PDB file of C-alpha atoms in Angstrom:
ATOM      1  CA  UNK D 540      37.596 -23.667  95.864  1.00  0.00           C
ATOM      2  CA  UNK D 541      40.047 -25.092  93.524  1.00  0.00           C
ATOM      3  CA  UNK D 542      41.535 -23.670  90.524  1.00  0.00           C
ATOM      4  CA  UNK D 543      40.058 -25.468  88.118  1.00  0.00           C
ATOM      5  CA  UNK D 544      35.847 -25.060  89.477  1.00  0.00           C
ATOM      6  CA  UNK D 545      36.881 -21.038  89.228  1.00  0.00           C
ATOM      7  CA  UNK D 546      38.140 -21.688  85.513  1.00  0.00           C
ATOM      8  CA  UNK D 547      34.600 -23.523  84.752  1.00  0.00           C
ATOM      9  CA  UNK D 548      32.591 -20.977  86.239  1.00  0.00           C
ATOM     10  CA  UNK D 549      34.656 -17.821  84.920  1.00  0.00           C
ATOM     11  CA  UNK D 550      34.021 -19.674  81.523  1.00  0.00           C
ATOM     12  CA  UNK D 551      31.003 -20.208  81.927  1.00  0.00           C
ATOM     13  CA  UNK D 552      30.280 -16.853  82.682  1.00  0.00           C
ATOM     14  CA  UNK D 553      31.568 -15.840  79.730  1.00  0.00           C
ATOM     15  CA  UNK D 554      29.447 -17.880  77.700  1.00  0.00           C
ATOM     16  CA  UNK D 555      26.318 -17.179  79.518  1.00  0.00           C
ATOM     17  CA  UNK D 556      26.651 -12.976  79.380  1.00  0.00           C
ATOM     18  CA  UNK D 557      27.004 -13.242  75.664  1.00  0.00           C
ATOM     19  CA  UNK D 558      24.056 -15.369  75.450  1.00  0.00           C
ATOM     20  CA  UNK D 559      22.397 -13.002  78.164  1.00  0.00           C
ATOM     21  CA  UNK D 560      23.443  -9.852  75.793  1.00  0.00           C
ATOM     22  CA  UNK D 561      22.709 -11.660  72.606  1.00  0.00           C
ATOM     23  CA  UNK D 562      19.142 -12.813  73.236  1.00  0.00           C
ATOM     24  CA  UNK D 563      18.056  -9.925  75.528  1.00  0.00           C
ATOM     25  CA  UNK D 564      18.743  -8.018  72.830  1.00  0.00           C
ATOM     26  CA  UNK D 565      16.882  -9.983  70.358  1.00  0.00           C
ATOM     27  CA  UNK D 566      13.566 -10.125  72.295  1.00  0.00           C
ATOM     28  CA  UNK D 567      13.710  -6.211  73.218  1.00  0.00           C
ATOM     29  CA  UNK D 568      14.291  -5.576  69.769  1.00  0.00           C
ATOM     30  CA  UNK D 569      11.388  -7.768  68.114  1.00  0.00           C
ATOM     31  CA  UNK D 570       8.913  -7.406  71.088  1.00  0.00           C
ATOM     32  CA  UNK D 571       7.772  -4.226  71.611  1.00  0.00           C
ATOM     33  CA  UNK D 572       7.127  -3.232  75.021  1.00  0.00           C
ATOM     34  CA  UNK D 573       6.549  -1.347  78.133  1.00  0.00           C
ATOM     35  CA  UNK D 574       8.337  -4.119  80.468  1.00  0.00           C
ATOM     36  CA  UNK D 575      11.711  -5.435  80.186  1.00  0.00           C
ATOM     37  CA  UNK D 576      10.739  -8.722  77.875  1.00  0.00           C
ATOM     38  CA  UNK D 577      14.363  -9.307  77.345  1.00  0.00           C
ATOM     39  CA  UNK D 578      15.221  -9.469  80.841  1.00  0.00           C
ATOM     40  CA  UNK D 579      12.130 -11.540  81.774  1.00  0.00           C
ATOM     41  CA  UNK D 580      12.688 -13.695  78.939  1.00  0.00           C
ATOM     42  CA  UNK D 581      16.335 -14.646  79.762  1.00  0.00           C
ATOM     43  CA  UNK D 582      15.311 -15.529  83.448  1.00  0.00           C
ATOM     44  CA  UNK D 583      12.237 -17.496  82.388  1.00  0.00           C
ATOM     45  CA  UNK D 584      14.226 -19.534  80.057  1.00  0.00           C
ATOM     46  CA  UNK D 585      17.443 -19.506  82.609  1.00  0.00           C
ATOM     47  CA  UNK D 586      15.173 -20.579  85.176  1.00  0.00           C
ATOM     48  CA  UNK D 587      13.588 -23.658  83.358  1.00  0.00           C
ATOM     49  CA  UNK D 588      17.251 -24.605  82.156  1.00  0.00           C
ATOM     50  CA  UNK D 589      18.316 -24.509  85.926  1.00  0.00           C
ATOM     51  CA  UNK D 590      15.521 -26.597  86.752  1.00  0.00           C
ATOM     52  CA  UNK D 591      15.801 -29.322  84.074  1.00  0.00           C
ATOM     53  CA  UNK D 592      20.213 -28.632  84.906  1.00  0.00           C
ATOM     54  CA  UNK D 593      19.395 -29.560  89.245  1.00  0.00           C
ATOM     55  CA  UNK D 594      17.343 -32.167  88.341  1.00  0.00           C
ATOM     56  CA  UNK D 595      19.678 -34.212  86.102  1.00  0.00           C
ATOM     57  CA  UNK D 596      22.439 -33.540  88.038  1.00  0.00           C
ATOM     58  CA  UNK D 597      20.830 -34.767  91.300  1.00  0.00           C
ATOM     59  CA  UNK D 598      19.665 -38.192  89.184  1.00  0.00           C
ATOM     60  CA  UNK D 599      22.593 -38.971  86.959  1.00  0.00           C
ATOM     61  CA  UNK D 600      26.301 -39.321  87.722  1.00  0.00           C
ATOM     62  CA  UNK D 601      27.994 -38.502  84.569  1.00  0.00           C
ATOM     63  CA  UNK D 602      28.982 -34.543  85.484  1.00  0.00           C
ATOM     64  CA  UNK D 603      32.230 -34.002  86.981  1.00  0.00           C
ATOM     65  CA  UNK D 604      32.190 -31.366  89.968  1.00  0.00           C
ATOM     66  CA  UNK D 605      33.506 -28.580  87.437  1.00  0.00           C
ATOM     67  CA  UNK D 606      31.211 -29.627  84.522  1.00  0.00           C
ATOM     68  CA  UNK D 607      28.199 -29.076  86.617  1.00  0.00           C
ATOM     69  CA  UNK D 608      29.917 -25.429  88.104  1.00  0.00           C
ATOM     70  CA  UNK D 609      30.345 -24.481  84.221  1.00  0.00           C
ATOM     71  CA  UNK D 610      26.684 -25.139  83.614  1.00  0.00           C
ATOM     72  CA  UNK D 611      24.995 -23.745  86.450  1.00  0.00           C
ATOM     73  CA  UNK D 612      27.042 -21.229  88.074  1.00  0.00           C
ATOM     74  CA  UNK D 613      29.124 -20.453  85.386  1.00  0.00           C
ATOM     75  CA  UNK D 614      26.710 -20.359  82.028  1.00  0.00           C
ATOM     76  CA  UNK D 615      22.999 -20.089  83.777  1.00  0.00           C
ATOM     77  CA  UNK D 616      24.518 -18.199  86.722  1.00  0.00           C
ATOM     78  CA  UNK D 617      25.338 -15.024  83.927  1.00  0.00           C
ATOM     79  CA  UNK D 618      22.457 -15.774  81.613  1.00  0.00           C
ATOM     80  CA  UNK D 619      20.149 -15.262  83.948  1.00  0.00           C
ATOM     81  CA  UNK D 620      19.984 -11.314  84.876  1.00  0.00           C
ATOM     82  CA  UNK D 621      18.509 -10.177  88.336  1.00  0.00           C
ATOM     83  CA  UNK D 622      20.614  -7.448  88.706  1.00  0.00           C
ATOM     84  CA  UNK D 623      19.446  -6.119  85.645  1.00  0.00           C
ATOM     85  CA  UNK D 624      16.011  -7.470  86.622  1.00  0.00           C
ATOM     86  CA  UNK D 625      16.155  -5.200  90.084  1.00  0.00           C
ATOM     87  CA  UNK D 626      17.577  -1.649  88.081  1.00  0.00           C
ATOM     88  CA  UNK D 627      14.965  -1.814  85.315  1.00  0.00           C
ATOM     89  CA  UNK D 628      12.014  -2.505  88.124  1.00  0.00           C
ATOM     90  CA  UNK D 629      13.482   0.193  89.911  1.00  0.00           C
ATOM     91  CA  UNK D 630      13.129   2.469  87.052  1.00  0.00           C
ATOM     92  CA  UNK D 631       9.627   1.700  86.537  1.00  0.00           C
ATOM     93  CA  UNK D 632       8.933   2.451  90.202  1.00  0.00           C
ATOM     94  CA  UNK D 633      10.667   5.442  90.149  1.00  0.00           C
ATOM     95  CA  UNK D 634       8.840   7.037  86.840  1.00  0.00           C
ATOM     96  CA  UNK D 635       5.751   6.211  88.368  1.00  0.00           C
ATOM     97  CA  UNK D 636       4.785   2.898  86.204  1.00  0.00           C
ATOM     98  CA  UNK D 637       3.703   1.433  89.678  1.00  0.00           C
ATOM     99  CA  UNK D 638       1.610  -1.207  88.248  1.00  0.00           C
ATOM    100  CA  UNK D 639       4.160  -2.547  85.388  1.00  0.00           C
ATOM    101  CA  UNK D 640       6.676  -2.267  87.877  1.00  0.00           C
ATOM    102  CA  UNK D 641       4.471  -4.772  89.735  1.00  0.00           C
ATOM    103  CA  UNK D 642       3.832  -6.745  87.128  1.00  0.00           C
ATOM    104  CA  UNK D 643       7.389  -6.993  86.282  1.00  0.00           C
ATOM    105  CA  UNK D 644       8.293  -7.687  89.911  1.00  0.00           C
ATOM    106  CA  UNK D 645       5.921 -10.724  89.771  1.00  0.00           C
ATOM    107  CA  UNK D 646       6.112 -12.147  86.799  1.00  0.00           C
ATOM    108  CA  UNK D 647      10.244 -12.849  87.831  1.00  0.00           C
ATOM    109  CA  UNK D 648       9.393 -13.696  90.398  1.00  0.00           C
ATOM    110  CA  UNK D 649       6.774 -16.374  90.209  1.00  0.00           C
ATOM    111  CA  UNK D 650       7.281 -17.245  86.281  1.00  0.00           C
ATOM    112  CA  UNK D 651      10.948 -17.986  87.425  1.00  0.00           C
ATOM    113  CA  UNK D 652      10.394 -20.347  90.071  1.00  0.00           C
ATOM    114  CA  UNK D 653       7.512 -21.855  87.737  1.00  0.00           C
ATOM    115  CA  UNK D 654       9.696 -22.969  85.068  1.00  0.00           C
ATOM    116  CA  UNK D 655      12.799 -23.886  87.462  1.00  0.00           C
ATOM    117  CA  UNK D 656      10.496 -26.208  88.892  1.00  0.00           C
ATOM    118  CA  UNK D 657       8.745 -27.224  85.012  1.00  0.00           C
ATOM    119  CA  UNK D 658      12.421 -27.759  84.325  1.00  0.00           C
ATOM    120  CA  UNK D 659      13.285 -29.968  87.311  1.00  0.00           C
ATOM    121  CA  UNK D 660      10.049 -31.991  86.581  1.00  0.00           C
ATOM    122  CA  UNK D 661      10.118 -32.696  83.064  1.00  0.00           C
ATOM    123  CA  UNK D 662      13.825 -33.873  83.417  1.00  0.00           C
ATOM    124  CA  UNK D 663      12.730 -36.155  86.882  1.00  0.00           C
ATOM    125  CA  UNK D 664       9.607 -37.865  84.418  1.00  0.00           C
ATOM    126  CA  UNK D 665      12.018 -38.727  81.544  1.00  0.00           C
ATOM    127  CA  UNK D 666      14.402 -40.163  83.608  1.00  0.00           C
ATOM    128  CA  UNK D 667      11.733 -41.606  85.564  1.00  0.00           C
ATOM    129  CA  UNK D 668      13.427 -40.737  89.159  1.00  0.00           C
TER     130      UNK D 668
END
């Protein structure tokens, strides 16, 4: 890996764990709630973003190599959180909130492979790939 693809992504990391911190803060703090909002929030909307990011990418040509490494690795890669995802559905599981921890479990799950694929599909019809 060159020098310049781990600049992008190390950027882009930066960008995306503010965003991460910024707006799963926002939702746990104006949602209230027994399940991690915040985290599911930022991987719903990470996940749709990844979707519409894989989808232009695979029909356009305008993104350099390291452009598209800043976007997805880089910014999406830290926005979206499953290793805060895994710790808080541990700690539901292990205070005995089996069934949120279940619900929390599947709604990552399955919501974020719904809207990575929403994502890639909306972006494929308005380029009309």
């Amino acid at each position: 890996m060159s020098w310049q693809t781990i600049l992008a992504i190390g950027s882009g990391d930066f960008i995306g764990a503010v965003l991460r911190a910024y707006f799963n803060g926002l939702i746990s703090h104006r949602v209230p709630h027994d399940l991690p909002y915040g985290t599911l929030g930022v991987n719903l909307i990470g996940s749709f973003l990844m979707g519409m990011l894989i989808a232009y990418f695979m029909y356009t040509t305008i993104f350099s190599v390291h452009a598209k490494s800043f976007l997805s690795t880089g910014i999406l890669g830290a926005l979206t959180t499953y290793s805060t995802f895994a710790i808080e559905s541990f700690f539901l599981l292990n205070s005995g909130h089996i069934l949120l921890a279940v619900l929390n479990i599947s709604l990552n799950a399955f919501g974020t492979i719904f809207m990575a694929g929403g994502g890639f599909y909306i972006v494929k019809y308005f380029l009309k790939a």
